[in-house]
């Protein structure tokens, strides 16, 4: 049998040489052959060494330049603050209500209806607030084109003049009306509303409609047309306690009056001088205080003081709030005024900027496999404008940055409360040092090529 062929190369020769090393003894191998074999061994050793060095050099080159596994970024949601709860001042009265337009996003969708109320909601005497209804019914029959339109001229006769004495006896508010006095419808309405002259309310309503029966019939029709089913009017002045209304109806009446340019201008006027009537002054002493813009006072004596009012309240929001309110059955006019001021001020103070973060607050960290680290911080102070203790929501958004250097923006934190949001950037505090050469050489599993290959 013929022995299989063996490849003849330097490595196989070297192996044979090592296998038969015991056969090499002095005097048995030709010196030339020995030198030849020694040179061959040296060549083989050199080749192996080159191969080892080549492999080692390739590894070193790769290890020193290969991308590392990315740093580990952790973050936490910052604690959400809670705003101070607002406490709304309520009047000492039989009933009250507040409606706020322009604040639904803060206060809820029902705010423009009745946002806050006290009492049972039953019809109550409204006293001279009746005169506001009288003015609306008159202008429905004889409208003025604008707030500056004087309208038709009204001339008062002796029968009208006699009303001065009649209402004086009743201890009602009155204003002079000499026989033959002529004035514009606008001015007559002003004297009726600003000082709340009862003799002007009856005289003017009779002039426009021809009689009190006709006026009262027109008033019932007007109330029905506007859905004011909780309101009863038995006379144009409000001197009768049978003139009653509900909180809901009164807020609607206030909106109708405020929407009428002539009435809105009149009830916002502190005083006026009218030929025949002289100088008259508004019974609403709150005009211009805490944003009060109108409308009408009324009382039937101690314990029956009322106020139907409108106010423009600047609370720091994008636009002022339109407040409509009513107080019925308060002990005195001073108590009405004090309670309305307190209520509006408590609403105003309930809107506030709530601090949500201080610059430098830590919300996370960055760590690397080679032990370098930095922190994530919110980079600036932030506050959010909101109402009372409205819940504040917070969201953290962190991205993977291209570089991990001090000051690099890596995301943001956003707070939301009601209609408002505020955002603050998140940055790196501290720099991530690169890995050392020794760490690279001794941690090949942390380098991207091997990590990717293993995945």
Coordinates of C-alpha atoms in Angstrom, one line a residue:
X1 CA 0.0 0.0 0.0
X2 CA 1.3 3.4 -0.9
X3 CA 1.3 6.0 1.9
X4 CA -1.0 9.0 1.3
X5 CA 0.6 12.1 0.0
X6 CA 1.3 14.9 2.5
X7 CA 1.6 18.5 1.5
X8 CA 5.1 19.6 1.6
X9 CA 5.3 23.1 3.0
X10 CA 7.1 24.9 5.8
X11 CA 4.6 24.1 8.5
X12 CA 4.5 20.4 7.8
X13 CA 8.2 20.2 7.7
X14 CA 8.3 22.1 11.0
X15 CA 5.9 19.5 12.4
X16 CA 8.0 16.6 11.1
X17 CA 11.0 18.3 12.6
X18 CA 9.4 18.5 16.0
X19 CA 8.0 15.0 15.8
X20 CA 11.4 13.5 15.0
X21 CA 13.3 15.8 17.3
X22 CA 14.7 12.8 19.2
X23 CA 16.4 11.5 16.1
X24 CA 18.7 14.6 15.9
X25 CA 21.9 13.8 17.7
X26 CA 25.4 15.1 17.2
X27 CA 27.3 13.3 14.6
X28 CA 24.1 11.7 13.0
X29 CA 22.9 14.7 10.9
X30 CA 24.8 16.5 8.3
X31 CA 25.7 20.0 9.5
X32 CA 24.4 21.5 6.2
X33 CA 21.1 19.7 6.6
X34 CA 20.9 21.0 10.2
X35 CA 21.5 24.5 9.2
X36 CA 19.0 24.2 6.4
X37 CA 16.4 22.9 8.9
X38 CA 17.3 25.6 11.4
X39 CA 16.8 28.4 8.8
X40 CA 13.5 26.8 7.9
X41 CA 12.4 26.8 11.5
X42 CA 13.4 30.4 11.9
X43 CA 11.4 31.3 8.8
X44 CA 8.3 29.5 10.1
X45 CA 8.6 31.2 13.5
X46 CA 8.9 34.5 11.8
X47 CA 5.9 33.9 9.7
X48 CA 3.9 32.8 12.8
X49 CA 5.0 35.9 14.6
X50 CA 4.0 38.2 11.7
X51 CA 0.6 36.5 11.6
X52 CA 0.2 37.1 15.4
X53 CA 1.4 40.6 15.1
X54 CA -0.9 41.3 12.2
X55 CA -3.9 39.9 14.0
X56 CA -3.0 41.8 17.2
X57 CA -2.5 45.0 15.3
X58 CA -5.8 44.7 13.5
X59 CA -7.6 44.2 16.8
X60 CA -5.8 47.2 18.4
X61 CA -6.7 49.4 15.4
X62 CA -10.3 48.3 15.5
X63 CA -10.6 48.6 19.3
X64 CA -9.2 52.1 19.3
X65 CA -11.6 53.3 16.6
X66 CA -14.8 51.3 16.9
X67 CA -17.9 53.1 18.1
X68 CA -18.8 52.4 21.7
X69 CA -22.2 51.4 23.0
X70 CA -24.3 54.6 23.6
X71 CA -24.6 56.1 27.1
X72 CA -27.6 55.1 29.2
X73 CA -30.0 58.0 29.7
X74 CA -32.5 57.9 32.5
X75 CA -35.0 60.5 33.4
X76 CA -37.9 61.0 35.8
X77 CA -41.0 63.2 35.7
X78 CA -40.6 66.3 38.0
X79 CA -43.1 66.6 40.8
X80 CA -46.2 68.5 39.8
X81 CA -47.1 71.5 42.0
X82 CA -50.6 72.2 43.1
X83 CA -51.9 75.8 43.0
X84 CA -53.6 77.3 46.0
X85 CA -57.4 76.7 46.0
X86 CA -59.5 79.8 45.5
X87 CA -62.2 80.7 48.1
X88 CA -65.0 82.8 46.6
X89 CA -66.5 85.3 49.0
X90 CA -70.3 85.0 49.3
X91 CA -72.6 87.8 50.3
X92 CA -74.8 87.8 53.4
X93 CA -78.0 88.0 51.5
X94 CA -81.1 86.0 50.6
X95 CA -79.7 85.0 47.2
X96 CA -76.9 85.8 44.9
X97 CA -75.4 84.6 41.6
X98 CA -72.4 85.2 39.4
X99 CA -71.9 84.5 35.7
X100 CA -68.5 84.8 34.0
X101 CA -68.0 85.0 30.3
X102 CA -64.7 84.5 28.6
X103 CA -63.3 82.1 31.2
X104 CA -64.9 78.7 30.2
X105 CA -61.4 77.3 29.5
X106 CA -60.4 78.0 33.1
X107 CA -63.7 77.7 35.0
X108 CA -65.6 75.1 32.9
X109 CA -68.3 75.4 30.3
X110 CA -71.0 76.3 32.7
X111 CA -69.3 79.5 33.9
X112 CA -71.1 81.7 31.4
X113 CA -74.4 80.4 32.7
X114 CA -74.5 80.5 36.5
X115 CA -71.0 79.8 37.8
X116 CA -71.7 80.5 41.5
X117 CA -74.9 80.9 43.4
X118 CA -76.5 81.0 46.8
X119 CA -80.1 80.8 47.9
X120 CA -83.0 78.7 46.6
X121 CA -83.5 80.2 43.2
X122 CA -87.1 81.2 44.0
X123 CA -88.5 84.5 42.7
X124 CA -87.7 87.4 45.1
X125 CA -88.6 91.1 45.2
X126 CA -86.4 93.1 42.8
X127 CA -87.5 96.6 43.8
X128 CA -86.0 99.3 41.4
X129 CA -84.2 96.7 39.3
X130 CA -87.7 96.7 37.7
X131 CA -86.8 100.0 36.1
X132 CA -84.2 98.2 33.9
X133 CA -87.0 96.0 32.6
X134 CA -89.2 99.1 32.0
X135 CA -86.4 100.7 30.0
X136 CA -85.9 97.6 27.9
X137 CA -89.7 97.4 27.2
X138 CA -89.8 101.1 26.3
X139 CA -86.9 100.8 23.9
X140 CA -88.4 97.7 22.3
X141 CA -91.4 99.9 21.4
X142 CA -89.4 103.0 20.6
X143 CA -85.8 102.1 19.9
X144 CA -82.9 104.5 19.8
X145 CA -80.5 104.1 16.9
X146 CA -77.4 104.4 19.0
X147 CA -76.1 105.4 22.4
X148 CA -76.0 109.0 21.2
X149 CA -79.4 109.0 19.6
X150 CA -81.6 111.4 21.7
X151 CA -84.8 109.9 20.3
X152 CA -88.2 111.6 20.3
X153 CA -88.9 114.6 22.6
X154 CA -91.1 113.8 25.6
X155 CA -93.2 116.7 27.1
X156 CA -94.5 116.2 30.6
X157 CA -97.9 117.7 31.6
X158 CA -99.5 118.4 35.0
X159 CA -100.6 114.8 35.5
X160 CA -97.0 113.8 35.1
X161 CA -95.9 116.5 37.5
X162 CA -98.4 115.3 40.1
X163 CA -96.6 111.9 40.2
X164 CA -93.8 113.7 42.0
X165 CA -96.0 114.3 45.0
X166 CA -97.6 110.9 44.8
X167 CA -94.3 109.0 44.9
X168 CA -92.9 111.5 47.5
X169 CA -95.7 110.3 49.8
X170 CA -94.7 106.7 49.1
X171 CA -91.1 107.5 50.1
X172 CA -89.9 106.5 46.7
X173 CA -86.9 108.1 44.9
X174 CA -88.1 111.0 42.7
X175 CA -86.7 113.7 40.5
X176 CA -88.1 117.1 39.5
X177 CA -90.6 117.2 36.6
X178 CA -92.1 120.7 36.2
X179 CA -95.2 120.9 34.1
X180 CA -94.3 121.5 30.5
X181 CA -90.8 120.1 30.9
X182 CA -89.6 118.7 27.5
X183 CA -86.6 116.4 27.2
X184 CA -85.4 113.6 24.8
X185 CA -86.4 110.0 25.4
X186 CA -82.7 109.3 26.1
X187 CA -82.6 111.9 28.9
X188 CA -85.9 110.8 30.4
X189 CA -84.5 107.2 30.5
X190 CA -81.3 108.6 32.1
X191 CA -83.3 110.3 34.9
X192 CA -85.3 107.1 35.4
X193 CA -82.3 104.9 35.7
X194 CA -79.4 106.9 37.1
X195 CA -81.1 108.3 40.3
X196 CA -83.8 105.7 40.0
X197 CA -86.7 108.2 39.8
X198 CA -90.0 106.4 40.1
X199 CA -92.1 109.3 38.9
X200 CA -90.2 109.2 35.6
X201 CA -90.7 105.5 35.3
X202 CA -94.5 105.8 35.4
X203 CA -94.7 109.0 33.4
X204 CA -92.5 107.8 30.6
X205 CA -94.0 104.3 30.4
X206 CA -97.5 105.9 30.2
X207 CA -96.3 108.4 27.5
X208 CA -94.9 105.6 25.3
X209 CA -97.7 103.1 25.7
X210 CA -100.7 105.4 26.4
X211 CA -101.6 103.8 29.7
X212 CA -100.2 101.7 32.5
X213 CA -102.5 98.8 31.5
X214 CA -101.0 98.9 28.0
X215 CA -97.5 99.1 29.4
X216 CA -98.0 96.1 31.7
X217 CA -99.4 94.1 28.8
X218 CA -96.4 94.9 26.6
X219 CA -94.2 94.0 29.5
X220 CA -95.8 90.6 29.8
X221 CA -95.4 90.0 26.1
X222 CA -91.7 91.1 26.3
X223 CA -90.9 88.8 29.2
X224 CA -92.6 85.9 27.4
X225 CA -90.7 86.6 24.2
X226 CA -87.4 86.4 26.0
X227 CA -88.3 83.3 28.0
X228 CA -88.2 85.1 31.3
X229 CA -90.9 83.0 32.9
X230 CA -89.6 83.5 36.4
X231 CA -90.2 87.3 36.4
X232 CA -93.4 89.2 37.3
X233 CA -93.9 92.9 36.8
X234 CA -96.9 94.7 38.3
X235 CA -95.7 98.2 38.1
X236 CA -93.0 100.1 36.2
X237 CA -91.1 101.3 39.3
X238 CA -90.6 98.2 41.5
X239 CA -92.2 99.8 44.5
X240 CA -94.4 96.8 44.8
X241 CA -92.9 93.7 46.4
X242 CA -94.9 91.7 43.9
X243 CA -92.3 92.7 41.3
X244 CA -90.2 89.6 41.5
X245 CA -87.6 87.6 39.5
X246 CA -85.3 84.7 39.8
X247 CA -81.5 84.7 39.7
X248 CA -81.4 83.1 36.3
X249 CA -83.9 85.6 34.8
X250 CA -82.0 88.6 36.3
X251 CA -78.7 87.5 34.8
X252 CA -80.5 87.3 31.4
X253 CA -82.0 90.7 31.9
X254 CA -78.6 92.1 32.7
X255 CA -77.2 90.7 29.5
X256 CA -80.0 92.2 27.5
X257 CA -79.5 95.6 29.1
X258 CA -75.7 95.5 28.6
X259 CA -76.2 94.6 24.9
X260 CA -78.4 97.7 24.4
X261 CA -76.0 100.6 23.6
X262 CA -78.2 103.4 25.1
X263 CA -79.0 101.6 28.3
X264 CA -75.3 100.4 28.7
X265 CA -74.1 104.0 28.3
X266 CA -76.7 105.4 30.8
X267 CA -76.2 102.9 33.6
X268 CA -72.4 103.4 33.4
X269 CA -72.8 107.2 33.9
X270 CA -72.0 108.4 37.5
X271 CA -74.1 111.6 37.1
X272 CA -75.9 113.7 34.6
X273 CA -77.5 117.2 34.4
X274 CA -80.8 117.3 32.6
X275 CA -82.8 120.5 32.0
X276 CA -85.9 120.3 34.1
X277 CA -84.6 117.5 36.3
X278 CA -81.3 119.2 37.3
X279 CA -78.2 117.2 38.3
X280 CA -78.8 113.6 39.2
X281 CA -76.4 111.0 40.6
X282 CA -76.2 107.3 40.1
X283 CA -77.4 105.2 43.0
X284 CA -74.8 102.6 42.1
X285 CA -71.8 103.7 44.2
X286 CA -69.6 100.9 42.9
X287 CA -69.2 102.3 39.4
X288 CA -65.5 102.2 38.5
X289 CA -64.6 100.1 41.5
X290 CA -63.1 96.6 40.9
X291 CA -64.2 96.9 37.3
X292 CA -67.9 97.6 37.9
X293 CA -69.5 99.0 34.8
X294 CA -73.3 99.0 35.7
X295 CA -76.3 98.2 36.1
X296 CA -79.0 98.9 38.7
X297 CA -79.7 99.1 42.4
X298 CA -82.9 98.5 44.2
X299 CA -84.3 98.2 47.7
X300 CA -87.6 98.2 49.6
X301 CA -86.0 99.1 52.9
X302 CA -83.8 97.3 55.5
X303 CA -83.0 93.7 54.6
X304 CA -84.1 94.1 50.9
X305 CA -81.2 95.7 49.3
X306 CA -80.4 94.5 45.8
X307 CA -77.8 95.0 43.1
X308 CA -77.7 93.7 39.5
X309 CA -74.2 94.5 38.1
X310 CA -71.8 94.0 35.3
X311 CA -68.0 94.1 35.6
X312 CA -64.9 93.9 33.4
X313 CA -62.4 92.0 35.5
X314 CA -58.7 91.9 34.5
X315 CA -57.3 88.8 36.0
X316 CA -54.1 88.5 34.0
X317 CA -55.5 86.3 31.3
X318 CA -55.3 87.1 27.6
X319 CA -58.5 89.1 27.8
X320 CA -60.6 90.6 30.7
X321 CA -63.5 88.5 32.0
X322 CA -67.1 89.7 31.6
X323 CA -68.8 89.3 35.0
X324 CA -72.5 89.6 35.5
X325 CA -73.8 89.3 39.0
X326 CA -76.8 89.8 41.3
X327 CA -77.3 90.2 45.0
X328 CA -80.9 90.0 46.4
X329 CA -82.1 90.7 50.0
X330 CA -78.9 92.0 51.6
X331 CA -79.2 93.9 55.0
X332 CA -77.9 97.3 53.7
X333 CA -76.5 98.9 50.6
X334 CA -73.1 99.0 52.2
X335 CA -73.2 95.3 52.8
X336 CA -74.2 94.7 49.2
X337 CA -71.2 96.8 48.0
X338 CA -68.8 95.1 50.4
X339 CA -69.9 91.6 49.4
X340 CA -69.6 92.4 45.6
X341 CA -66.1 93.8 46.0
X342 CA -65.1 90.8 48.1
X343 CA -66.5 88.4 45.5
X344 CA -64.8 90.1 42.6
X345 CA -61.5 90.4 44.4
X346 CA -61.6 86.7 45.4
X347 CA -62.2 85.7 41.7
X348 CA -59.3 87.9 40.6
X349 CA -56.9 86.5 43.2
X350 CA -57.9 82.9 42.3
X351 CA -56.1 83.4 38.9
X352 CA -52.4 83.1 39.5
X353 CA -49.0 82.1 38.0
X354 CA -48.0 78.8 39.7
X355 CA -44.2 78.2 39.7
X356 CA -43.5 74.7 38.2
X357 CA -39.7 74.5 38.2
X358 CA -36.5 76.3 39.2
X359 CA -33.6 76.4 36.8
X360 CA -31.0 73.7 37.5
X361 CA -33.5 71.2 38.8
X362 CA -32.1 67.7 38.1
X363 CA -34.5 65.2 36.4
X364 CA -32.2 62.5 35.1
X365 CA -28.7 61.3 34.4
X366 CA -26.4 60.0 31.7
X367 CA -24.0 57.1 32.4
X368 CA -21.5 55.3 30.1
X369 CA -20.0 51.8 30.2
X370 CA -16.6 53.3 31.0
X371 CA -17.8 55.2 34.1
X372 CA -18.2 58.8 32.8
X373 CA -21.5 60.5 33.8
X374 CA -23.5 63.7 33.7
X375 CA -26.9 64.9 34.8
X376 CA -30.0 66.2 33.0
X377 CA -31.3 69.5 34.3
X378 CA -34.2 71.8 33.4
X379 CA -32.4 74.9 32.1
X380 CA -34.8 77.7 33.1
X381 CA -37.4 78.9 35.6
X382 CA -41.0 78.3 34.5
X383 CA -44.5 79.2 35.8
X384 CA -47.9 78.5 34.4
X385 CA -51.0 80.8 34.6
X386 CA -54.0 79.0 35.8
X387 CA -57.1 79.2 38.0
X388 CA -57.2 78.1 41.6
X389 CA -56.0 74.5 42.1
X390 CA -56.6 73.4 38.5
X391 CA -54.6 70.1 38.0
X392 CA -51.3 70.7 36.2
X393 CA -50.2 67.9 33.9
X394 CA -46.5 67.4 33.0
X395 CA -44.8 65.6 30.1
X396 CA -41.1 64.9 29.6
X397 CA -39.6 64.4 26.1
X398 CA -35.9 63.4 26.0
X399 CA -34.1 62.7 22.7
X400 CA -30.8 60.9 22.0
X401 CA -28.3 63.6 21.3
X402 CA -25.5 63.4 18.7
X403 CA -23.1 64.7 21.3
X404 CA -23.0 64.6 25.1
X405 CA -21.4 67.9 26.0
X406 CA -22.2 70.3 28.7
X407 CA -25.1 72.6 27.7
X408 CA -26.4 70.3 25.0
X409 CA -30.2 70.5 24.7
X410 CA -31.6 67.0 24.9
X411 CA -35.3 67.5 25.3
X412 CA -38.0 69.5 27.1
X413 CA -40.5 69.4 29.9
X414 CA -44.0 70.7 29.2
X415 CA -46.7 71.6 31.8
X416 CA -50.3 72.0 30.9
X417 CA -53.1 73.6 33.0
X418 CA -56.5 74.5 31.5
X419 CA -55.8 76.4 28.2
X420 CA -52.2 77.2 28.9
X421 CA -48.9 75.4 28.4
X422 CA -45.3 76.2 29.2
X423 CA -42.2 74.4 28.1
X424 CA -38.6 74.5 29.5
X425 CA -35.6 73.0 27.8
X426 CA -33.6 70.0 29.3
X427 CA -29.8 70.2 29.0
X428 CA -26.8 68.2 29.9
X429 CA -24.9 69.4 33.0
X430 CA -21.3 68.2 32.8
X431 CA -19.5 66.5 29.9
X432 CA -19.1 62.9 29.1
X433 CA -15.3 62.0 28.9
X434 CA -14.3 59.6 26.1
X435 CA -13.1 56.1 27.1
X436 CA -9.4 55.5 27.6
X437 CA -7.4 53.4 25.1
X438 CA -6.8 50.8 27.8
X439 CA -10.6 50.5 28.5
X440 CA -11.2 50.0 24.8
X441 CA -8.6 47.3 24.5
X442 CA -9.9 45.5 27.6
X443 CA -13.7 45.8 26.9
X444 CA -14.3 44.6 23.4
X445 CA -17.9 43.5 24.3
X446 CA -18.8 47.1 24.8
X447 CA -17.8 48.1 21.3
X448 CA -20.5 48.4 18.7
X449 CA -19.2 45.8 16.2
X450 CA -19.2 42.9 18.6
X451 CA -22.4 44.1 20.2
X452 CA -24.1 44.3 16.8
X453 CA -22.7 40.9 15.7
X454 CA -24.0 39.3 18.9
X455 CA -27.5 40.8 18.4

